[in-house]
Amino acid sequence: KGLEVVKSCDAIYLESYTSILGIPKERLEKFYGKEVIEADRDLVEQGCDEMIEAAKSKKVAFLVVGDVFGATTHTDLWLRCKNDNVDVQVIHNASIMNAVACTGLQLYHFGETVSIVFFTDTWRPDSFYDRVKVNRQNGQHTLCLLDIKVKEQSEANLLRGRQIYEPPRYMTVNQCIEQLLEVEEKRQEGAYTPETPCFGVARVGQSTQKIVSGPMAALKDIDFGPPLHSVVIAG
């Protein structure tokens, strides 16, 4: 169904900053027989009016990795189309939110999902900690979505208005575990310990998928390979 829809479209966009595709864009273009326009953060958040305007007279496809409504950015785009009386056909897809069942854990037993962002020297947020604590008190697992930094500007370049971007960064299981343990050391409320059972998963759904379970601290020393990574803290 999705293939038929995409092949019938006049313009095809591939959203490339809330997640990453496991294959080169060129393979998609060869498969579809059409040009695929990479939609970075600037295009999606600031230039989406152009897409919406085009969709009033043409068929436009907006491809995302994972499910359509897995990111608030996509929901916002859908709402903008609705407000502009542009018809939208949604074709759902699997995402890490349900594919995480590859760990063997039952989806019914997952609590609230949390996001883990890269710490900086001046910003080390720990709001996720309270949600993990509640989940584990309720015997529920916690899926941790790890930070992605694509087409980001340094603070210096941002302040000077220079369109210079940092290299892409994708948080690893190892970095996530380090930050989780740092926050527990600071809070000391027993939400989890270095011995808490966890799962590290990488490239779920791809042929190189990797899943490792073990104590939280032990996962810190395992090489999970290329992105994307996620972590599950068992309840």
PDB file of C-alpha atoms in Angstrom:
ATOM      1  CA  LYS A   1       0.000   0.000   0.000  1.00  0.00           C
ATOM      2  CA  GLY A   2       2.736   2.451   0.997  1.00  0.00           C
ATOM      3  CA  LEU A   3       4.788   1.665  -2.102  1.00  0.00           C
ATOM      4  CA  GLU A   4       1.816   2.284  -4.386  1.00  0.00           C
ATOM      5  CA  VAL A   5       1.073   5.609  -2.693  1.00  0.00           C
ATOM      6  CA  VAL A   6       4.682   6.804  -2.846  1.00  0.00           C
ATOM      7  CA  LYS A   7       5.033   5.888  -6.525  1.00  0.00           C
ATOM      8  CA  SER A   8       1.921   7.919  -7.300  1.00  0.00           C
ATOM      9  CA  CYS A   9       3.273  11.078  -5.644  1.00  0.00           C
ATOM     10  CA  ASP A  10       4.687  14.130  -7.390  1.00  0.00           C
ATOM     11  CA  ALA A  11       7.096  14.978  -4.547  1.00  0.00           C
ATOM     12  CA  ILE A  12       8.635  12.731  -1.890  1.00  0.00           C
ATOM     13  CA  TYR A  13      10.227  13.996   1.325  1.00  0.00           C
ATOM     14  CA  LEU A  14      12.207  11.859   3.797  1.00  0.00           C
ATOM     15  CA  GLU A  15      12.315  13.238   7.351  1.00  0.00           C
ATOM     16  CA  SER A  16      15.876  12.825   8.593  1.00  0.00           C
ATOM     17  CA  TYR A  17      16.295  14.323  12.036  1.00  0.00           C
ATOM     18  CA  THR A  18      14.009  12.522  14.526  1.00  0.00           C
ATOM     19  CA  SER A  19      15.486   9.200  13.400  1.00  0.00           C
ATOM     20  CA  ILE A  20      17.769   7.788  10.717  1.00  0.00           C
ATOM     21  CA  LEU A  21      17.167   5.348   7.907  1.00  0.00           C
ATOM     22  CA  GLY A  22      19.175   2.126   7.924  1.00  0.00           C
ATOM     23  CA  ILE A  23      19.986   2.409   4.207  1.00  0.00           C
ATOM     24  CA  PRO A  24      21.308   5.212   1.950  1.00  0.00           C
ATOM     25  CA  LYS A  25      18.705   7.588   0.507  1.00  0.00           C
ATOM     26  CA  GLU A  26      19.899   6.617  -2.966  1.00  0.00           C
ATOM     27  CA  ARG A  27      18.588   3.071  -2.493  1.00  0.00           C
ATOM     28  CA  LEU A  28      15.141   4.478  -1.805  1.00  0.00           C
ATOM     29  CA  GLU A  29      15.337   6.608  -4.924  1.00  0.00           C
ATOM     30  CA  LYS A  30      16.284   3.575  -7.003  1.00  0.00           C
ATOM     31  CA  PHE A  31      13.475   1.548  -5.423  1.00  0.00           C
ATOM     32  CA  TYR A  32      10.827   4.216  -5.990  1.00  0.00           C
ATOM     33  CA  GLY A  33      12.233   5.393  -9.306  1.00  0.00           C
ATOM     34  CA  LYS A  34      11.869   8.974  -8.093  1.00  0.00           C
ATOM     35  CA  GLU A  35      13.878  11.695  -6.378  1.00  0.00           C
ATOM     36  CA  VAL A  36      13.658  11.715  -2.576  1.00  0.00           C
ATOM     37  CA  ILE A  37      14.161  15.099  -0.895  1.00  0.00           C
ATOM     38  CA  GLU A  38      15.871  14.929   2.497  1.00  0.00           C
ATOM     39  CA  ALA A  39      13.862  16.932   5.026  1.00  0.00           C
ATOM     40  CA  ASP A  40      16.074  18.165   7.863  1.00  0.00           C
ATOM     41  CA  ARG A  41      14.916  20.035  10.953  1.00  0.00           C
ATOM     42  CA  ASP A  42      14.925  23.447   9.260  1.00  0.00           C
ATOM     43  CA  LEU A  43      12.804  22.245   6.364  1.00  0.00           C
ATOM     44  CA  VAL A  44      10.274  20.415   8.556  1.00  0.00           C
ATOM     45  CA  GLU A  45       9.883  23.032  11.279  1.00  0.00           C
ATOM     46  CA  GLN A  46      10.373  26.233   9.282  1.00  0.00           C
ATOM     47  CA  GLY A  47       9.823  25.332   5.640  1.00  0.00           C
ATOM     48  CA  CYS A  48       6.831  23.024   5.925  1.00  0.00           C
ATOM     49  CA  ASP A  49       4.522  25.710   4.502  1.00  0.00           C
ATOM     50  CA  GLU A  50       6.100  25.014   1.121  1.00  0.00           C
ATOM     51  CA  MET A  51       5.217  21.316   1.393  1.00  0.00           C
ATOM     52  CA  ILE A  52       1.673  22.059   2.509  1.00  0.00           C
ATOM     53  CA  GLU A  53       1.135  24.577  -0.279  1.00  0.00           C
ATOM     54  CA  ALA A  54       2.390  22.065  -2.850  1.00  0.00           C
ATOM     55  CA  ALA A  55       0.026  19.438  -1.437  1.00  0.00           C
ATOM     56  CA  LYS A  56      -2.965  21.604  -2.358  1.00  0.00           C
ATOM     57  CA  SER A  57      -2.445  20.887  -6.049  1.00  0.00           C
ATOM     58  CA  LYS A  58      -0.124  17.853  -6.097  1.00  0.00           C
ATOM     59  CA  LYS A  59       0.356  14.555  -4.295  1.00  0.00           C
ATOM     60  CA  VAL A  60       3.131  14.891  -1.701  1.00  0.00           C
ATOM     61  CA  ALA A  61       4.597  12.061   0.396  1.00  0.00           C
ATOM     62  CA  PHE A  62       6.289  12.696   3.750  1.00  0.00           C
ATOM     63  CA  LEU A  63       8.216   9.603   4.819  1.00  0.00           C
ATOM     64  CA  VAL A  64       9.250   9.009   8.421  1.00  0.00           C
ATOM     65  CA  VAL A  65      11.330   6.311  10.084  1.00  0.00           C
ATOM     66  CA  GLY A  66       9.025   4.591  12.555  1.00  0.00           C
ATOM     67  CA  ASP A  67       5.369   5.427  13.011  1.00  0.00           C
ATOM     68  CA  VAL A  68       3.827   8.654  11.738  1.00  0.00           C
ATOM     69  CA  PHE A  69       2.713   9.865  15.158  1.00  0.00           C
ATOM     70  CA  GLY A  70       5.819   8.743  17.030  1.00  0.00           C
ATOM     71  CA  ALA A  71       7.138  12.329  17.205  1.00  0.00           C
ATOM     72  CA  THR A  72       5.325  15.563  18.070  1.00  0.00           C
ATOM     73  CA  THR A  73       6.898  17.148  14.977  1.00  0.00           C
ATOM     74  CA  HIS A  74       4.879  14.836  12.744  1.00  0.00           C
ATOM     75  CA  THR A  75       1.673  15.457  14.682  1.00  0.00           C
ATOM     76  CA  ASP A  76       2.229  19.193  14.280  1.00  0.00           C
ATOM     77  CA  LEU A  77       2.614  18.800  10.512  1.00  0.00           C
ATOM     78  CA  TRP A  78      -0.596  16.741  10.353  1.00  0.00           C
ATOM     79  CA  LEU A  79      -2.490  19.416  12.317  1.00  0.00           C
ATOM     80  CA  ARG A  80      -1.176  22.172  10.050  1.00  0.00           C
ATOM     81  CA  CYS A  81      -2.447  20.287   7.027  1.00  0.00           C
ATOM     82  CA  LYS A  82      -5.852  19.805   8.633  1.00  0.00           C
ATOM     83  CA  ASN A  83      -6.067  23.490   9.564  1.00  0.00           C
ATOM     84  CA  ASP A  84      -5.223  24.366   5.943  1.00  0.00           C
ATOM     85  CA  ASN A  85      -7.860  21.981   4.581  1.00  0.00           C
ATOM     86  CA  VAL A  86      -5.259  19.715   3.015  1.00  0.00           C
ATOM     87  CA  ASP A  87      -6.311  16.050   2.874  1.00  0.00           C
ATOM     88  CA  VAL A  88      -3.886  13.696   4.618  1.00  0.00           C
ATOM     89  CA  GLN A  89      -3.704   9.916   4.273  1.00  0.00           C
ATOM     90  CA  VAL A  90      -1.774   8.270   7.101  1.00  0.00           C
ATOM     91  CA  ILE A  91      -0.084   4.908   6.598  1.00  0.00           C
ATOM     92  CA  HIS A  92       1.108   3.549   9.931  1.00  0.00           C
ATOM     93  CA  ASN A  93       4.356   1.701  10.508  1.00  0.00           C
ATOM     94  CA  ALA A  94       6.209  -0.160  13.235  1.00  0.00           C
ATOM     95  CA  SER A  95       8.455   1.828  15.572  1.00  0.00           C
ATOM     96  CA  ILE A  96      10.762   1.176  18.502  1.00  0.00           C
ATOM     97  CA  MET A  97       7.725   1.745  20.731  1.00  0.00           C
ATOM     98  CA  ASN A  98       6.382  -1.671  19.767  1.00  0.00           C
ATOM     99  CA  ALA A  99       9.419  -3.329  18.151  1.00  0.00           C
ATOM    100  CA  VAL A 100      11.094  -3.250  21.585  1.00  0.00           C
ATOM    101  CA  ALA A 101       9.130  -6.436  22.264  1.00  0.00           C
ATOM    102  CA  CYS A 102      12.046  -8.139  20.465  1.00  0.00           C
ATOM    103  CA  THR A 103      13.678  -8.164  23.913  1.00  0.00           C
ATOM    104  CA  GLY A 104      11.109 -10.746  25.019  1.00  0.00           C
ATOM    105  CA  LEU A 105       9.468  -8.286  27.408  1.00  0.00           C
ATOM    106  CA  GLN A 106       5.692  -7.947  27.128  1.00  0.00           C
ATOM    107  CA  LEU A 107       4.495  -4.567  25.842  1.00  0.00           C
ATOM    108  CA  TYR A 108       1.647  -4.660  28.373  1.00  0.00           C
ATOM    109  CA  HIS A 109       4.224  -4.390  31.140  1.00  0.00           C
ATOM    110  CA  PHE A 110       5.885  -1.185  29.940  1.00  0.00           C
ATOM    111  CA  GLY A 111       5.279   2.076  31.776  1.00  0.00           C
ATOM    112  CA  GLU A 112       5.936   5.617  30.623  1.00  0.00           C
ATOM    113  CA  THR A 113       8.659   6.044  27.995  1.00  0.00           C
ATOM    114  CA  VAL A 114      11.462   8.510  28.749  1.00  0.00           C
ATOM    115  CA  SER A 115      13.973  10.448  26.661  1.00  0.00           C
ATOM    116  CA  ILE A 116      17.638  10.651  27.656  1.00  0.00           C
ATOM    117  CA  VAL A 117      19.427  13.702  26.249  1.00  0.00           C
ATOM    118  CA  PHE A 118      23.135  14.400  25.997  1.00  0.00           C
ATOM    119  CA  PHE A 119      24.483  16.078  29.139  1.00  0.00           C
ATOM    120  CA  THR A 120      26.519  19.251  28.763  1.00  0.00           C
ATOM    121  CA  ASP A 121      28.769  21.076  31.210  1.00  0.00           C
ATOM    122  CA  THR A 122      25.899  23.381  32.166  1.00  0.00           C
ATOM    123  CA  TRP A 123      22.794  21.249  31.518  1.00  0.00           C
ATOM    124  CA  ARG A 124      22.321  17.827  33.084  1.00  0.00           C
ATOM    125  CA  PRO A 125      18.534  17.256  33.215  1.00  0.00           C
ATOM    126  CA  ASP A 126      17.217  14.392  35.329  1.00  0.00           C
ATOM    127  CA  SER A 127      13.438  14.696  34.939  1.00  0.00           C
ATOM    128  CA  PHE A 128      13.397  11.148  33.520  1.00  0.00           C
ATOM    129  CA  TYR A 129      14.499   9.792  36.912  1.00  0.00           C
ATOM    130  CA  ASP A 130      11.123  10.258  38.625  1.00  0.00           C
ATOM    131  CA  ARG A 131       9.300   8.463  35.804  1.00  0.00           C
ATOM    132  CA  VAL A 132      11.702   5.523  35.905  1.00  0.00           C
ATOM    133  CA  LYS A 133      11.224   5.372  39.676  1.00  0.00           C
ATOM    134  CA  VAL A 134       7.429   5.251  39.383  1.00  0.00           C
ATOM    135  CA  ASN A 135       7.584   2.653  36.620  1.00  0.00           C
ATOM    136  CA  ARG A 136       9.807   0.347  38.652  1.00  0.00           C
ATOM    137  CA  GLN A 137       7.700   0.821  41.787  1.00  0.00           C
ATOM    138  CA  ASN A 138       4.755  -0.375  39.698  1.00  0.00           C
ATOM    139  CA  GLY A 139       6.720  -3.331  38.319  1.00  0.00           C
ATOM    140  CA  GLN A 140       6.833  -1.793  34.847  1.00  0.00           C
ATOM    141  CA  HIS A 141       9.645  -1.617  32.322  1.00  0.00           C
ATOM    142  CA  THR A 142      10.982   1.695  31.015  1.00  0.00           C
ATOM    143  CA  LEU A 143      11.936   2.277  27.391  1.00  0.00           C
ATOM    144  CA  CYS A 144      14.634   4.946  27.146  1.00  0.00           C
ATOM    145  CA  LEU A 145      14.822   6.798  23.829  1.00  0.00           C
ATOM    146  CA  LEU A 146      18.348   8.091  23.298  1.00  0.00           C
ATOM    147  CA  ASP A 147      19.297  11.526  22.035  1.00  0.00           C
ATOM    148  CA  ILE A 148      19.989  12.321  18.378  1.00  0.00           C
ATOM    149  CA  LYS A 149      21.854  15.483  17.383  1.00  0.00           C
ATOM    150  CA  VAL A 150      21.612  16.188  13.658  1.00  0.00           C
ATOM    151  CA  LYS A 151      22.347  19.556  12.054  1.00  0.00           C
ATOM    152  CA  GLU A 152      22.856  21.197  15.446  1.00  0.00           C
ATOM    153  CA  GLN A 153      24.744  24.461  15.936  1.00  0.00           C
ATOM    154  CA  SER A 154      27.225  25.165  18.699  1.00  0.00           C
ATOM    155  CA  GLU A 155      26.225  27.883  21.146  1.00  0.00           C
ATOM    156  CA  ALA A 156      28.925  30.183  19.721  1.00  0.00           C
ATOM    157  CA  ASN A 157      27.767  29.771  16.114  1.00  0.00           C
ATOM    158  CA  LEU A 158      24.139  30.156  17.148  1.00  0.00           C
ATOM    159  CA  LEU A 159      24.844  33.446  18.946  1.00  0.00           C
ATOM    160  CA  ARG A 160      26.819  34.766  15.971  1.00  0.00           C
ATOM    161  CA  GLY A 161      24.193  33.693  13.471  1.00  0.00           C
ATOM    162  CA  ARG A 162      26.649  31.500  11.571  1.00  0.00           C
ATOM    163  CA  GLN A 163      25.098  28.633   9.614  1.00  0.00           C
ATOM    164  CA  ILE A 164      27.812  26.189  10.691  1.00  0.00           C
ATOM    165  CA  TYR A 165      26.644  22.824  11.975  1.00  0.00           C
ATOM    166  CA  GLU A 166      28.198  20.266  14.297  1.00  0.00           C
ATOM    167  CA  PRO A 167      28.814  16.668  13.103  1.00  0.00           C
ATOM    168  CA  PRO A 168      25.866  14.318  13.782  1.00  0.00           C
ATOM    169  CA  ARG A 169      25.873  12.597  17.174  1.00  0.00           C
ATOM    170  CA  TYR A 170      23.826   9.609  18.262  1.00  0.00           C
ATOM    171  CA  MET A 171      23.765   8.595  21.924  1.00  0.00           C
ATOM    172  CA  THR A 172      25.014   5.080  22.592  1.00  0.00           C
ATOM    173  CA  VAL A 173      23.836   2.577  25.165  1.00  0.00           C
ATOM    174  CA  ASN A 174      27.151   3.151  26.947  1.00  0.00           C
ATOM    175  CA  GLN A 175      26.666   6.929  27.226  1.00  0.00           C
ATOM    176  CA  CYS A 176      23.095   6.444  28.387  1.00  0.00           C
ATOM    177  CA  ILE A 177      24.142   4.045  31.158  1.00  0.00           C
ATOM    178  CA  GLU A 178      26.858   6.439  32.327  1.00  0.00           C
ATOM    179  CA  GLN A 179      24.316   9.239  32.631  1.00  0.00           C
ATOM    180  CA  LEU A 180      21.732   7.033  34.337  1.00  0.00           C
ATOM    181  CA  LEU A 181      24.265   5.985  36.970  1.00  0.00           C
ATOM    182  CA  GLU A 182      25.442   9.569  37.449  1.00  0.00           C
ATOM    183  CA  VAL A 183      21.891  10.698  38.196  1.00  0.00           C
ATOM    184  CA  GLU A 184      21.281   7.828  40.638  1.00  0.00           C
ATOM    185  CA  GLU A 185      24.524   8.736  42.414  1.00  0.00           C
ATOM    186  CA  LYS A 186      23.262  12.309  42.711  1.00  0.00           C
ATOM    187  CA  ARG A 187      19.664  11.549  43.683  1.00  0.00           C
ATOM    188  CA  GLN A 188      20.222   8.354  45.714  1.00  0.00           C
ATOM    189  CA  GLU A 189      16.515   7.516  45.822  1.00  0.00           C
ATOM    190  CA  GLY A 190      16.965   3.918  44.703  1.00  0.00           C
ATOM    191  CA  ALA A 191      15.101   4.169  41.400  1.00  0.00           C
ATOM    192  CA  TYR A 192      17.673   1.676  40.091  1.00  0.00           C
ATOM    193  CA  THR A 193      21.185   0.442  40.883  1.00  0.00           C
ATOM    194  CA  PRO A 194      24.222  -0.717  38.880  1.00  0.00           C
ATOM    195  CA  GLU A 195      22.789  -4.250  39.265  1.00  0.00           C
ATOM    196  CA  THR A 196      19.316  -3.457  37.884  1.00  0.00           C
ATOM    197  CA  PRO A 197      18.518  -5.754  34.920  1.00  0.00           C
ATOM    198  CA  CYS A 198      18.551  -3.844  31.623  1.00  0.00           C
ATOM    199  CA  PHE A 199      18.507  -4.411  27.888  1.00  0.00           C
ATOM    200  CA  GLY A 200      20.627  -2.571  25.361  1.00  0.00           C
ATOM    201  CA  VAL A 201      19.265  -2.727  21.816  1.00  0.00           C
ATOM    202  CA  ALA A 202      20.743  -1.424  18.582  1.00  0.00           C
ATOM    203  CA  ARG A 203      19.476  -1.142  14.998  1.00  0.00           C
ATOM    204  CA  VAL A 204      16.231  -2.949  15.802  1.00  0.00           C
ATOM    205  CA  GLY A 205      14.664  -4.439  12.693  1.00  0.00           C
ATOM    206  CA  GLN A 206      17.865  -4.417  10.662  1.00  0.00           C
ATOM    207  CA  SER A 207      19.941  -7.470   9.740  1.00  0.00           C
ATOM    208  CA  THR A 208      22.644  -6.294  12.168  1.00  0.00           C
ATOM    209  CA  GLN A 209      20.230  -5.921  15.093  1.00  0.00           C
ATOM    210  CA  LYS A 210      21.898  -6.430  18.479  1.00  0.00           C
ATOM    211  CA  ILE A 211      20.209  -7.162  21.819  1.00  0.00           C
ATOM    212  CA  VAL A 212      22.123  -7.643  25.060  1.00  0.00           C
ATOM    213  CA  SER A 213      20.684  -8.073  28.556  1.00  0.00           C
ATOM    214  CA  GLY A 214      22.463  -7.844  31.871  1.00  0.00           C
ATOM    215  CA  PRO A 215      23.087  -5.654  34.913  1.00  0.00           C
ATOM    216  CA  MET A 216      23.022  -1.950  34.074  1.00  0.00           C
ATOM    217  CA  ALA A 217      26.696  -1.391  34.857  1.00  0.00           C
ATOM    218  CA  ALA A 218      27.782  -4.373  32.730  1.00  0.00           C
ATOM    219  CA  LEU A 219      26.139  -2.952  29.593  1.00  0.00           C
ATOM    220  CA  LYS A 220      28.341   0.121  29.885  1.00  0.00           C
ATOM    221  CA  ASP A 221      31.349  -1.809  28.562  1.00  0.00           C
ATOM    222  CA  ILE A 222      29.712  -3.543  25.573  1.00  0.00           C
ATOM    223  CA  ASP A 223      30.183  -2.333  22.009  1.00  0.00           C
ATOM    224  CA  PHE A 224      26.735  -2.062  20.418  1.00  0.00           C
ATOM    225  CA  GLY A 225      28.027  -0.807  17.083  1.00  0.00           C
ATOM    226  CA  PRO A 226      26.441   1.860  14.866  1.00  0.00           C
ATOM    227  CA  PRO A 227      23.208   3.731  15.744  1.00  0.00           C
ATOM    228  CA  LEU A 228      20.393   3.828  16.591  1.00  0.00           C
ATOM    229  CA  HIS A 229      20.468   2.577  20.190  1.00  0.00           C
ATOM    230  CA  SER A 230      17.840   2.266  22.921  1.00  0.00           C
ATOM    231  CA  VAL A 231      17.841   1.080  26.524  1.00  0.00           C
ATOM    232  CA  VAL A 232      15.196  -0.761  28.534  1.00  0.00           C
ATOM    233  CA  ILE A 233      15.266  -0.678  32.327  1.00  0.00           C
ATOM    234  CA  ALA A 234      13.438  -3.763  33.562  1.00  0.00           C
ATOM    235  CA  GLY A 235      10.648  -3.281  36.105  1.00  0.00           C
TER     236      GLY A 235
END
